């Protein structure tokens, strides 16, 4: 990474130091650290193609969240006001203020999580398009069958796990329903992106997937991620969310649509990555670790029904 060019492009002052390689890596990109006379910065390089029009809405949503007090890094724009800066002949990067973060922890204080999610949902930014397939459409029985067969033939170590979970995944997809209300949501509020900070706070990162979704469906996904199978944690999260003015509510099985669709697509994509490694999952070990998250704590109908019973307020349905 040409740190001097990044600093010039984003008007960050004089370079003091920069990491010699990526300090963090996700499924969509990697992050380098840059320290300048203006502060410390996270420089994100995407693995896939990105464009200014393609990220304009999500960037504006993050800026609105930051302005409203949601704990999230500040987005730094280029001298010309763009989100993306060109470094070298082809590389496009984006820059955020640096925040020290702890490791992902699905057992974060559920009340704190509920309060942060409510703050995001209170933004009330109108949707700028339709719901995306990743968060709202099933993988489908035929695709599951193809993956089970292909993984078994290739000797994947988790082929048996997927075969055993196949019927459950198909049954869960029967719960998927169309969203009732579309507004801009984060759409990626997993423990990897809602992280602890050293001072005991929380920080929301990776807003690139933001877009149209139903807040109730996003809330249900958060209830599973940070409630797991603990009814008390789920209740504490939802009660905090309501008290903080969150507009969503988890009242029926269909509200788990985002969870079911996203975990389904994650499972299918990670399985495909094991068969065909790529920049997102460079090795089969990477893909196996990704898909194993679903097998370690599967989102079964029994688990989700238990969470639903825990969070549905008396007198609602």
PDB file of C-alpha atoms in Angstrom:
ATOM      1  CA  UNK A   1       0.000   0.000   0.000  1.00  0.00           C
ATOM      2  CA  UNK A   2       1.344   3.442  -0.945  1.00  0.00           C
ATOM      3  CA  UNK A   3       0.733   5.159   2.394  1.00  0.00           C
ATOM      4  CA  UNK A   4       1.922   8.564   1.183  1.00  0.00           C
ATOM      5  CA  UNK A   5      -0.529   8.467  -1.710  1.00  0.00           C
ATOM      6  CA  UNK A   6      -3.378   7.463   0.612  1.00  0.00           C
ATOM      7  CA  UNK A   7      -2.526  10.341   2.948  1.00  0.00           C
ATOM      8  CA  UNK A   8      -2.425  12.802   0.054  1.00  0.00           C
ATOM      9  CA  UNK A   9      -5.643  11.546  -1.516  1.00  0.00           C
ATOM     10  CA  UNK A  10      -7.637  11.753   1.740  1.00  0.00           C
ATOM     11  CA  UNK A  11      -5.839  14.834   3.110  1.00  0.00           C
ATOM     12  CA  UNK A  12      -4.616  12.980   6.203  1.00  0.00           C
ATOM     13  CA  UNK A  13      -1.468  14.989   6.825  1.00  0.00           C
ATOM     14  CA  UNK A  14       2.080  13.654   6.883  1.00  0.00           C
ATOM     15  CA  UNK A  15       2.666   9.905   7.271  1.00  0.00           C
ATOM     16  CA  UNK A  16       4.208   8.831  10.557  1.00  0.00           C
ATOM     17  CA  UNK A  17       3.936   5.070  10.159  1.00  0.00           C
ATOM     18  CA  UNK A  18       1.938   2.386   8.427  1.00  0.00           C
ATOM     19  CA  UNK A  19       1.451  -1.327   8.890  1.00  0.00           C
ATOM     20  CA  UNK A  20       3.664  -3.552   6.782  1.00  0.00           C
ATOM     21  CA  UNK A  21       0.673  -5.674   5.855  1.00  0.00           C
ATOM     22  CA  UNK A  22      -3.042  -6.067   6.539  1.00  0.00           C
ATOM     23  CA  UNK A  23      -3.950  -5.904  10.249  1.00  0.00           C
ATOM     24  CA  UNK A  24      -7.418  -7.375   9.720  1.00  0.00           C
ATOM     25  CA  UNK A  25      -9.099  -9.424   7.041  1.00  0.00           C
ATOM     26  CA  UNK A  26     -12.742 -10.179   6.316  1.00  0.00           C
ATOM     27  CA  UNK A  27     -14.698 -11.866   3.570  1.00  0.00           C
ATOM     28  CA  UNK A  28     -14.942  -8.687   1.492  1.00  0.00           C
ATOM     29  CA  UNK A  29     -11.631  -6.972   2.059  1.00  0.00           C
ATOM     30  CA  UNK A  30      -8.602  -6.317   4.213  1.00  0.00           C
ATOM     31  CA  UNK A  31      -7.638  -3.422   6.463  1.00  0.00           C
ATOM     32  CA  UNK A  32      -4.273  -1.676   6.850  1.00  0.00           C
ATOM     33  CA  UNK A  33      -3.378   0.802   9.597  1.00  0.00           C
ATOM     34  CA  UNK A  34      -2.005   4.234   8.747  1.00  0.00           C
ATOM     35  CA  UNK A  35      -0.808   6.777  11.329  1.00  0.00           C
ATOM     36  CA  UNK A  36      -0.389  10.397  10.247  1.00  0.00           C
ATOM     37  CA  UNK A  37      -0.074  13.825  11.801  1.00  0.00           C
ATOM     38  CA  UNK A  38      -3.901  14.024  11.626  1.00  0.00           C
ATOM     39  CA  UNK A  39      -4.550  10.788  13.539  1.00  0.00           C
ATOM     40  CA  UNK A  40      -4.810   7.016  13.096  1.00  0.00           C
ATOM     41  CA  UNK A  41      -6.721   5.543  10.166  1.00  0.00           C
ATOM     42  CA  UNK A  42      -8.102   2.252   8.905  1.00  0.00           C
ATOM     43  CA  UNK A  43      -7.548   1.840   5.174  1.00  0.00           C
ATOM     44  CA  UNK A  44      -9.818  -0.772   3.618  1.00  0.00           C
ATOM     45  CA  UNK A  45      -9.019  -2.522   0.351  1.00  0.00           C
ATOM     46  CA  UNK A  46     -11.875  -4.524  -1.173  1.00  0.00           C
ATOM     47  CA  UNK A  47     -11.320  -7.910  -2.789  1.00  0.00           C
ATOM     48  CA  UNK A  48     -14.000  -7.404  -5.430  1.00  0.00           C
ATOM     49  CA  UNK A  49     -14.896  -4.572  -7.759  1.00  0.00           C
ATOM     50  CA  UNK A  50     -16.278  -1.444  -6.089  1.00  0.00           C
ATOM     51  CA  UNK A  51     -17.571   1.821  -7.519  1.00  0.00           C
ATOM     52  CA  UNK A  52     -18.507   5.206  -6.139  1.00  0.00           C
ATOM     53  CA  UNK A  53     -22.182   4.923  -7.222  1.00  0.00           C
ATOM     54  CA  UNK A  54     -22.358   1.421  -5.781  1.00  0.00           C
ATOM     55  CA  UNK A  55     -21.337   2.471  -2.273  1.00  0.00           C
ATOM     56  CA  UNK A  56     -22.764   5.992  -2.132  1.00  0.00           C
ATOM     57  CA  UNK A  57     -25.956   5.018  -0.273  1.00  0.00           C
ATOM     58  CA  UNK A  58     -24.249   2.814   2.318  1.00  0.00           C
ATOM     59  CA  UNK A  59     -21.602   5.472   2.946  1.00  0.00           C
ATOM     60  CA  UNK A  60     -24.266   8.136   3.448  1.00  0.00           C
ATOM     61  CA  UNK A  61     -26.074   5.818   5.874  1.00  0.00           C
ATOM     62  CA  UNK A  62     -22.916   5.322   7.917  1.00  0.00           C
ATOM     63  CA  UNK A  63     -22.345   9.065   7.995  1.00  0.00           C
ATOM     64  CA  UNK A  64     -25.924   9.605   9.184  1.00  0.00           C
ATOM     65  CA  UNK A  65     -25.406   6.985  11.893  1.00  0.00           C
ATOM     66  CA  UNK A  66     -22.169   8.597  13.061  1.00  0.00           C
ATOM     67  CA  UNK A  67     -23.800  12.035  13.141  1.00  0.00           C
ATOM     68  CA  UNK A  68     -26.682  10.617  15.219  1.00  0.00           C
ATOM     69  CA  UNK A  69     -24.303   9.204  17.826  1.00  0.00           C
ATOM     70  CA  UNK A  70     -24.222   5.560  16.786  1.00  0.00           C
ATOM     71  CA  UNK A  71     -20.801   4.240  17.879  1.00  0.00           C
ATOM     72  CA  UNK A  72     -19.068   3.750  14.551  1.00  0.00           C
ATOM     73  CA  UNK A  73     -15.822   4.949  12.937  1.00  0.00           C
ATOM     74  CA  UNK A  74     -15.985   8.247  11.090  1.00  0.00           C
ATOM     75  CA  UNK A  75     -15.851   7.955   7.305  1.00  0.00           C
ATOM     76  CA  UNK A  76     -13.110  10.069   5.741  1.00  0.00           C
ATOM     77  CA  UNK A  77     -13.740  11.375   2.226  1.00  0.00           C
ATOM     78  CA  UNK A  78     -11.149  12.351  -0.369  1.00  0.00           C
ATOM     79  CA  UNK A  79     -10.145  15.931  -1.131  1.00  0.00           C
ATOM     80  CA  UNK A  80     -12.803  15.871  -3.860  1.00  0.00           C
ATOM     81  CA  UNK A  81     -15.522  14.549  -1.542  1.00  0.00           C
ATOM     82  CA  UNK A  82     -15.545  10.959  -2.817  1.00  0.00           C
ATOM     83  CA  UNK A  83     -15.726   7.853  -0.633  1.00  0.00           C
ATOM     84  CA  UNK A  84     -13.226   5.894  -2.705  1.00  0.00           C
ATOM     85  CA  UNK A  85      -9.713   7.071  -3.395  1.00  0.00           C
ATOM     86  CA  UNK A  86      -7.502   5.747  -6.158  1.00  0.00           C
ATOM     87  CA  UNK A  87      -4.041   4.623  -5.103  1.00  0.00           C
ATOM     88  CA  UNK A  88      -1.766   3.653  -7.927  1.00  0.00           C
ATOM     89  CA  UNK A  89      -3.153   2.658 -11.287  1.00  0.00           C
ATOM     90  CA  UNK A  90      -6.049   0.446 -10.199  1.00  0.00           C
ATOM     91  CA  UNK A  91      -6.434   0.126  -6.430  1.00  0.00           C
ATOM     92  CA  UNK A  92      -9.459   1.812  -4.814  1.00  0.00           C
ATOM     93  CA  UNK A  93      -9.479   2.268  -1.042  1.00  0.00           C
ATOM     94  CA  UNK A  94     -11.725   3.800   1.592  1.00  0.00           C
ATOM     95  CA  UNK A  95     -10.625   5.324   4.883  1.00  0.00           C
ATOM     96  CA  UNK A  96     -12.153   5.450   8.366  1.00  0.00           C
ATOM     97  CA  UNK A  97     -10.913   6.776  11.667  1.00  0.00           C
ATOM     98  CA  UNK A  98      -9.082   4.071  13.601  1.00  0.00           C
ATOM     99  CA  UNK A  99     -10.891   2.447  16.547  1.00  0.00           C
ATOM    100  CA  UNK A 100      -9.272  -0.172  18.788  1.00  0.00           C
ATOM    101  CA  UNK A 101     -11.577  -3.199  18.798  1.00  0.00           C
ATOM    102  CA  UNK A 102     -11.807  -6.431  20.733  1.00  0.00           C
ATOM    103  CA  UNK A 103     -12.481  -9.851  19.190  1.00  0.00           C
ATOM    104  CA  UNK A 104     -15.992 -10.892  18.124  1.00  0.00           C
ATOM    105  CA  UNK A 105     -18.099 -11.877  21.132  1.00  0.00           C
ATOM    106  CA  UNK A 106     -21.710 -13.084  20.760  1.00  0.00           C
ATOM    107  CA  UNK A 107     -21.996 -12.886  24.556  1.00  0.00           C
ATOM    108  CA  UNK A 108     -21.718  -9.104  24.714  1.00  0.00           C
ATOM    109  CA  UNK A 109     -24.041  -7.345  27.145  1.00  0.00           C
ATOM    110  CA  UNK A 110     -27.406  -7.921  25.415  1.00  0.00           C
ATOM    111  CA  UNK A 111     -28.885  -4.681  26.771  1.00  0.00           C
ATOM    112  CA  UNK A 112     -26.023  -2.689  25.244  1.00  0.00           C
ATOM    113  CA  UNK A 113     -26.496  -4.501  21.932  1.00  0.00           C
ATOM    114  CA  UNK A 114     -30.236  -3.747  21.932  1.00  0.00           C
ATOM    115  CA  UNK A 115     -29.588  -0.064  22.580  1.00  0.00           C
ATOM    116  CA  UNK A 116     -27.110   0.215  19.685  1.00  0.00           C
ATOM    117  CA  UNK A 117     -29.382  -1.602  17.225  1.00  0.00           C
ATOM    118  CA  UNK A 118     -32.279   0.651  18.241  1.00  0.00           C
ATOM    119  CA  UNK A 119     -30.105   3.708  17.559  1.00  0.00           C
ATOM    120  CA  UNK A 120     -29.432   2.425  14.037  1.00  0.00           C
ATOM    121  CA  UNK A 121     -33.104   1.680  13.386  1.00  0.00           C
ATOM    122  CA  UNK A 122     -34.215   5.080  14.675  1.00  0.00           C
ATOM    123  CA  UNK A 123     -32.407   6.730  11.757  1.00  0.00           C
ATOM    124  CA  UNK A 124     -35.480   6.086   9.570  1.00  0.00           C
ATOM    125  CA  UNK A 125     -33.645   6.425   6.243  1.00  0.00           C
ATOM    126  CA  UNK A 126     -36.035   5.477   3.395  1.00  0.00           C
ATOM    127  CA  UNK A 127     -35.136   2.408   1.341  1.00  0.00           C
ATOM    128  CA  UNK A 128     -33.524   3.189  -2.009  1.00  0.00           C
ATOM    129  CA  UNK A 129     -34.540  -0.013  -3.761  1.00  0.00           C
ATOM    130  CA  UNK A 130     -35.924  -3.527  -3.296  1.00  0.00           C
ATOM    131  CA  UNK A 131     -34.915  -6.068  -0.662  1.00  0.00           C
ATOM    132  CA  UNK A 132     -31.768  -7.981  -1.616  1.00  0.00           C
ATOM    133  CA  UNK A 133     -31.835 -11.750  -2.299  1.00  0.00           C
ATOM    134  CA  UNK A 134     -28.987 -12.468   0.166  1.00  0.00           C
ATOM    135  CA  UNK A 135     -31.159 -11.342   3.083  1.00  0.00           C
ATOM    136  CA  UNK A 136     -34.631 -12.267   1.860  1.00  0.00           C
ATOM    137  CA  UNK A 137     -34.616 -15.249  -0.503  1.00  0.00           C
ATOM    138  CA  UNK A 138     -34.001 -18.977   0.130  1.00  0.00           C
ATOM    139  CA  UNK A 139     -31.134 -21.042  -1.206  1.00  0.00           C
ATOM    140  CA  UNK A 140     -33.639 -23.701  -2.250  1.00  0.00           C
ATOM    141  CA  UNK A 141     -33.859 -27.477  -1.850  1.00  0.00           C
ATOM    142  CA  UNK A 142     -32.320 -28.196  -5.258  1.00  0.00           C
ATOM    143  CA  UNK A 143     -29.208 -26.158  -4.498  1.00  0.00           C
ATOM    144  CA  UNK A 144     -28.825 -27.821  -1.090  1.00  0.00           C
ATOM    145  CA  UNK A 145     -29.048 -31.250  -2.721  1.00  0.00           C
ATOM    146  CA  UNK A 146     -26.436 -30.320  -5.321  1.00  0.00           C
ATOM    147  CA  UNK A 147     -24.050 -29.068  -2.629  1.00  0.00           C
ATOM    148  CA  UNK A 148     -24.493 -32.154  -0.456  1.00  0.00           C
ATOM    149  CA  UNK A 149     -23.700 -34.386  -3.426  1.00  0.00           C
ATOM    150  CA  UNK A 150     -20.752 -32.309  -4.652  1.00  0.00           C
ATOM    151  CA  UNK A 151     -19.172 -31.995  -1.211  1.00  0.00           C
ATOM    152  CA  UNK A 152     -19.507 -35.707  -0.533  1.00  0.00           C
ATOM    153  CA  UNK A 153     -17.914 -36.542  -3.869  1.00  0.00           C
ATOM    154  CA  UNK A 154     -15.019 -34.158  -3.148  1.00  0.00           C
ATOM    155  CA  UNK A 155     -14.476 -35.582   0.355  1.00  0.00           C
ATOM    156  CA  UNK A 156     -15.252 -32.374   2.229  1.00  0.00           C
ATOM    157  CA  UNK A 157     -14.783 -32.931   5.982  1.00  0.00           C
ATOM    158  CA  UNK A 158     -18.126 -31.240   6.693  1.00  0.00           C
ATOM    159  CA  UNK A 159     -20.128 -32.991   3.964  1.00  0.00           C
ATOM    160  CA  UNK A 160     -21.865 -35.180   6.548  1.00  0.00           C
ATOM    161  CA  UNK A 161     -22.713 -32.145   8.691  1.00  0.00           C
ATOM    162  CA  UNK A 162     -24.438 -30.438   5.782  1.00  0.00           C
ATOM    163  CA  UNK A 163     -26.246 -33.619   4.782  1.00  0.00           C
ATOM    164  CA  UNK A 164     -27.615 -33.978   8.310  1.00  0.00           C
ATOM    165  CA  UNK A 165     -28.681 -30.330   8.432  1.00  0.00           C
ATOM    166  CA  UNK A 166     -30.176 -30.268   4.924  1.00  0.00           C
ATOM    167  CA  UNK A 167     -33.770 -31.047   5.900  1.00  0.00           C
ATOM    168  CA  UNK A 168     -33.684 -28.472   8.706  1.00  0.00           C
ATOM    169  CA  UNK A 169     -32.400 -25.781   6.348  1.00  0.00           C
ATOM    170  CA  UNK A 170     -35.129 -26.518   3.821  1.00  0.00           C
ATOM    171  CA  UNK A 171     -37.811 -26.489   6.526  1.00  0.00           C
ATOM    172  CA  UNK A 172     -36.545 -23.150   7.851  1.00  0.00           C
ATOM    173  CA  UNK A 173     -36.755 -21.652   4.372  1.00  0.00           C
ATOM    174  CA  UNK A 174     -40.486 -22.357   4.568  1.00  0.00           C
ATOM    175  CA  UNK A 175     -40.651 -19.588   7.201  1.00  0.00           C
ATOM    176  CA  UNK A 176     -39.311 -16.930   4.821  1.00  0.00           C
ATOM    177  CA  UNK A 177     -41.749 -14.141   4.043  1.00  0.00           C
ATOM    178  CA  UNK A 178     -41.686 -10.770   2.296  1.00  0.00           C
ATOM    179  CA  UNK A 179     -40.749  -7.760   4.436  1.00  0.00           C
ATOM    180  CA  UNK A 180     -43.606  -5.614   5.691  1.00  0.00           C
ATOM    181  CA  UNK A 181     -41.642  -2.382   6.017  1.00  0.00           C
ATOM    182  CA  UNK A 182     -38.536  -1.464   4.047  1.00  0.00           C
ATOM    183  CA  UNK A 183     -36.077   1.105   5.340  1.00  0.00           C
ATOM    184  CA  UNK A 184     -32.305   1.306   5.287  1.00  0.00           C
ATOM    185  CA  UNK A 185     -30.705  -1.178   7.703  1.00  0.00           C
ATOM    186  CA  UNK A 186     -27.131  -2.307   8.356  1.00  0.00           C
ATOM    187  CA  UNK A 187     -27.907  -5.885   7.166  1.00  0.00           C
ATOM    188  CA  UNK A 188     -24.641  -7.322   8.530  1.00  0.00           C
ATOM    189  CA  UNK A 189     -24.976  -7.079  12.314  1.00  0.00           C
ATOM    190  CA  UNK A 190     -23.086 -10.239  13.187  1.00  0.00           C
ATOM    191  CA  UNK A 191     -20.642 -10.387  16.068  1.00  0.00           C
ATOM    192  CA  UNK A 192     -17.829  -9.715  13.560  1.00  0.00           C
ATOM    193  CA  UNK A 193     -19.247  -6.244  12.932  1.00  0.00           C
ATOM    194  CA  UNK A 194     -20.711  -5.262  16.322  1.00  0.00           C
ATOM    195  CA  UNK A 195     -17.593  -5.387  18.447  1.00  0.00           C
ATOM    196  CA  UNK A 196     -16.417  -4.463  21.952  1.00  0.00           C
ATOM    197  CA  UNK A 197     -14.004  -1.599  22.579  1.00  0.00           C
ATOM    198  CA  UNK A 198     -11.349  -1.477  25.331  1.00  0.00           C
ATOM    199  CA  UNK A 199     -13.336   1.102  27.329  1.00  0.00           C
ATOM    200  CA  UNK A 200     -16.314  -1.250  27.632  1.00  0.00           C
ATOM    201  CA  UNK A 201     -18.317   0.249  24.788  1.00  0.00           C
ATOM    202  CA  UNK A 202     -19.428  -1.127  21.440  1.00  0.00           C
ATOM    203  CA  UNK A 203     -18.593  -0.191  17.863  1.00  0.00           C
ATOM    204  CA  UNK A 204     -20.412  -0.995  14.617  1.00  0.00           C
ATOM    205  CA  UNK A 205     -18.216  -1.477  11.547  1.00  0.00           C
ATOM    206  CA  UNK A 206     -18.530  -2.636   7.917  1.00  0.00           C
ATOM    207  CA  UNK A 207     -21.562  -0.735   6.633  1.00  0.00           C
ATOM    208  CA  UNK A 208     -21.016  -1.721   3.007  1.00  0.00           C
ATOM    209  CA  UNK A 209     -23.946  -4.154   2.974  1.00  0.00           C
ATOM    210  CA  UNK A 210     -26.406  -1.523   4.246  1.00  0.00           C
ATOM    211  CA  UNK A 211     -29.617  -1.262   2.287  1.00  0.00           C
ATOM    212  CA  UNK A 212     -33.348  -1.960   2.239  1.00  0.00           C
ATOM    213  CA  UNK A 213     -34.619  -4.395   4.870  1.00  0.00           C
ATOM    214  CA  UNK A 214     -37.293  -4.807   7.521  1.00  0.00           C
ATOM    215  CA  UNK A 215     -36.058  -3.647  10.963  1.00  0.00           C
ATOM    216  CA  UNK A 216     -38.040  -6.444  12.631  1.00  0.00           C
ATOM    217  CA  UNK A 217     -36.191  -9.012  10.537  1.00  0.00           C
ATOM    218  CA  UNK A 218     -32.816  -7.469  11.358  1.00  0.00           C
ATOM    219  CA  UNK A 219     -33.742  -7.402  15.039  1.00  0.00           C
ATOM    220  CA  UNK A 220     -34.620 -11.106  14.931  1.00  0.00           C
ATOM    221  CA  UNK A 221     -31.225 -11.899  13.398  1.00  0.00           C
ATOM    222  CA  UNK A 222     -29.521  -9.919  16.171  1.00  0.00           C
ATOM    223  CA  UNK A 223     -31.601 -11.751  18.801  1.00  0.00           C
ATOM    224  CA  UNK A 224     -30.196 -15.060  17.556  1.00  0.00           C
ATOM    225  CA  UNK A 225     -26.622 -13.836  17.171  1.00  0.00           C
ATOM    226  CA  UNK A 226     -26.370 -12.281  20.628  1.00  0.00           C
ATOM    227  CA  UNK A 227     -29.068 -14.243  22.453  1.00  0.00           C
ATOM    228  CA  UNK A 228     -28.120 -17.675  21.158  1.00  0.00           C
ATOM    229  CA  UNK A 229     -30.409 -20.164  22.892  1.00  0.00           C
ATOM    230  CA  UNK A 230     -30.623 -18.191  26.155  1.00  0.00           C
ATOM    231  CA  UNK A 231     -34.161 -16.803  26.655  1.00  0.00           C
ATOM    232  CA  UNK A 232     -32.969 -14.361  29.336  1.00  0.00           C
ATOM    233  CA  UNK A 233     -30.370 -12.820  27.005  1.00  0.00           C
ATOM    234  CA  UNK A 234     -32.917 -12.575  24.199  1.00  0.00           C
ATOM    235  CA  UNK A 235     -35.448 -10.856  26.459  1.00  0.00           C
ATOM    236  CA  UNK A 236     -32.871  -8.415  27.812  1.00  0.00           C
ATOM    237  CA  UNK A 237     -31.815  -7.457  24.280  1.00  0.00           C
ATOM    238  CA  UNK A 238     -35.364  -6.874  23.036  1.00  0.00           C
ATOM    239  CA  UNK A 239     -36.444  -5.017  26.168  1.00  0.00           C
ATOM    240  CA  UNK A 240     -33.457  -2.684  25.843  1.00  0.00           C
ATOM    241  CA  UNK A 241     -34.217  -2.192  22.146  1.00  0.00           C
ATOM    242  CA  UNK A 242     -37.837  -1.254  22.917  1.00  0.00           C
ATOM    243  CA  UNK A 243     -36.831   1.072  25.748  1.00  0.00           C
ATOM    244  CA  UNK A 244     -34.411   2.847  23.394  1.00  0.00           C
ATOM    245  CA  UNK A 245     -37.179   3.480  20.862  1.00  0.00           C
ATOM    246  CA  UNK A 246     -36.398   0.772  18.337  1.00  0.00           C
ATOM    247  CA  UNK A 247     -39.248   0.444  15.783  1.00  0.00           C
ATOM    248  CA  UNK A 248     -38.918  -3.302  15.134  1.00  0.00           C
ATOM    249  CA  UNK A 249     -40.568  -6.209  16.944  1.00  0.00           C
ATOM    250  CA  UNK A 250     -40.089  -9.974  16.786  1.00  0.00           C
ATOM    251  CA  UNK A 251     -43.568 -11.495  16.841  1.00  0.00           C
ATOM    252  CA  UNK A 252     -43.623 -14.474  14.494  1.00  0.00           C
ATOM    253  CA  UNK A 253     -41.487 -17.034  12.689  1.00  0.00           C
ATOM    254  CA  UNK A 254     -41.378 -14.972   9.497  1.00  0.00           C
ATOM    255  CA  UNK A 255     -39.423 -12.282  11.301  1.00  0.00           C
ATOM    256  CA  UNK A 256     -36.451 -14.675  11.220  1.00  0.00           C
ATOM    257  CA  UNK A 257     -36.371 -14.301   7.414  1.00  0.00           C
ATOM    258  CA  UNK A 258     -33.122 -12.316   7.324  1.00  0.00           C
ATOM    259  CA  UNK A 259     -31.405 -14.764   9.663  1.00  0.00           C
ATOM    260  CA  UNK A 260     -32.543 -17.826   7.717  1.00  0.00           C
ATOM    261  CA  UNK A 261     -31.697 -16.338   4.323  1.00  0.00           C
ATOM    262  CA  UNK A 262     -28.294 -14.939   5.319  1.00  0.00           C
ATOM    263  CA  UNK A 263     -27.120 -18.041   7.186  1.00  0.00           C
ATOM    264  CA  UNK A 264     -28.382 -20.162   4.318  1.00  0.00           C
ATOM    265  CA  UNK A 265     -26.424 -18.152   1.765  1.00  0.00           C
ATOM    266  CA  UNK A 266     -23.362 -18.055   4.019  1.00  0.00           C
ATOM    267  CA  UNK A 267     -23.468 -21.845   4.349  1.00  0.00           C
ATOM    268  CA  UNK A 268     -23.914 -22.325   0.607  1.00  0.00           C
ATOM    269  CA  UNK A 269     -21.233 -19.781  -0.298  1.00  0.00           C
ATOM    270  CA  UNK A 270     -18.694 -21.159   2.177  1.00  0.00           C
ATOM    271  CA  UNK A 271     -19.368 -24.662   0.857  1.00  0.00           C
ATOM    272  CA  UNK A 272     -18.783 -23.461  -2.699  1.00  0.00           C
ATOM    273  CA  UNK A 273     -15.612 -21.692  -1.581  1.00  0.00           C
ATOM    274  CA  UNK A 274     -14.284 -24.970  -0.149  1.00  0.00           C
ATOM    275  CA  UNK A 275     -14.820 -26.563  -3.534  1.00  0.00           C
ATOM    276  CA  UNK A 276     -13.328 -23.599  -5.388  1.00  0.00           C
ATOM    277  CA  UNK A 277     -11.034 -21.375  -3.244  1.00  0.00           C
ATOM    278  CA  UNK A 278     -10.940 -17.683  -4.169  1.00  0.00           C
ATOM    279  CA  UNK A 279      -9.789 -14.322  -2.698  1.00  0.00           C
ATOM    280  CA  UNK A 280     -12.699 -14.383  -0.223  1.00  0.00           C
ATOM    281  CA  UNK A 281     -11.661 -17.830   1.043  1.00  0.00           C
ATOM    282  CA  UNK A 282      -8.088 -18.374  -0.187  1.00  0.00           C
ATOM    283  CA  UNK A 283      -7.810 -21.883   1.224  1.00  0.00           C
ATOM    284  CA  UNK A 284     -10.090 -24.763   2.053  1.00  0.00           C
ATOM    285  CA  UNK A 285      -9.252 -24.207   5.714  1.00  0.00           C
ATOM    286  CA  UNK A 286     -10.683 -20.681   5.484  1.00  0.00           C
ATOM    287  CA  UNK A 287     -13.910 -21.937   3.922  1.00  0.00           C
ATOM    288  CA  UNK A 288     -14.204 -24.774   6.442  1.00  0.00           C
ATOM    289  CA  UNK A 289     -13.794 -22.376   9.381  1.00  0.00           C
ATOM    290  CA  UNK A 290     -16.479 -20.117   7.914  1.00  0.00           C
ATOM    291  CA  UNK A 291     -19.071 -22.830   7.346  1.00  0.00           C
ATOM    292  CA  UNK A 292     -18.289 -24.499  10.692  1.00  0.00           C
ATOM    293  CA  UNK A 293     -19.826 -21.508  12.486  1.00  0.00           C
ATOM    294  CA  UNK A 294     -23.246 -22.683  11.301  1.00  0.00           C
ATOM    295  CA  UNK A 295     -22.698 -26.305  12.280  1.00  0.00           C
ATOM    296  CA  UNK A 296     -21.311 -25.429  15.717  1.00  0.00           C
ATOM    297  CA  UNK A 297     -24.502 -23.619  16.780  1.00  0.00           C
ATOM    298  CA  UNK A 298     -27.200 -24.348  14.186  1.00  0.00           C
ATOM    299  CA  UNK A 299     -30.224 -22.070  13.990  1.00  0.00           C
ATOM    300  CA  UNK A 300     -32.771 -24.876  14.198  1.00  0.00           C
ATOM    301  CA  UNK A 301     -36.545 -24.427  14.347  1.00  0.00           C
ATOM    302  CA  UNK A 302     -36.470 -25.505  17.986  1.00  0.00           C
ATOM    303  CA  UNK A 303     -33.882 -22.842  18.880  1.00  0.00           C
ATOM    304  CA  UNK A 304     -35.683 -20.078  17.011  1.00  0.00           C
ATOM    305  CA  UNK A 305     -39.076 -21.030  18.436  1.00  0.00           C
ATOM    306  CA  UNK A 306     -37.543 -20.877  21.917  1.00  0.00           C
ATOM    307  CA  UNK A 307     -36.204 -17.382  21.253  1.00  0.00           C
ATOM    308  CA  UNK A 308     -39.547 -16.337  19.814  1.00  0.00           C
ATOM    309  CA  UNK A 309     -41.394 -17.446  22.944  1.00  0.00           C
ATOM    310  CA  UNK A 310     -38.904 -15.509  25.031  1.00  0.00           C
ATOM    311  CA  UNK A 311     -39.320 -12.166  23.253  1.00  0.00           C
ATOM    312  CA  UNK A 312     -42.978 -12.025  22.231  1.00  0.00           C
ATOM    313  CA  UNK A 313     -44.676  -9.621  24.615  1.00  0.00           C
ATOM    314  CA  UNK A 314     -47.919 -10.825  26.259  1.00  0.00           C
ATOM    315  CA  UNK A 315     -50.937  -9.943  24.177  1.00  0.00           C
ATOM    316  CA  UNK A 316     -49.033  -9.802  20.855  1.00  0.00           C
ATOM    317  CA  UNK A 317     -48.886 -12.380  18.118  1.00  0.00           C
TER     318      UNK A 317
END
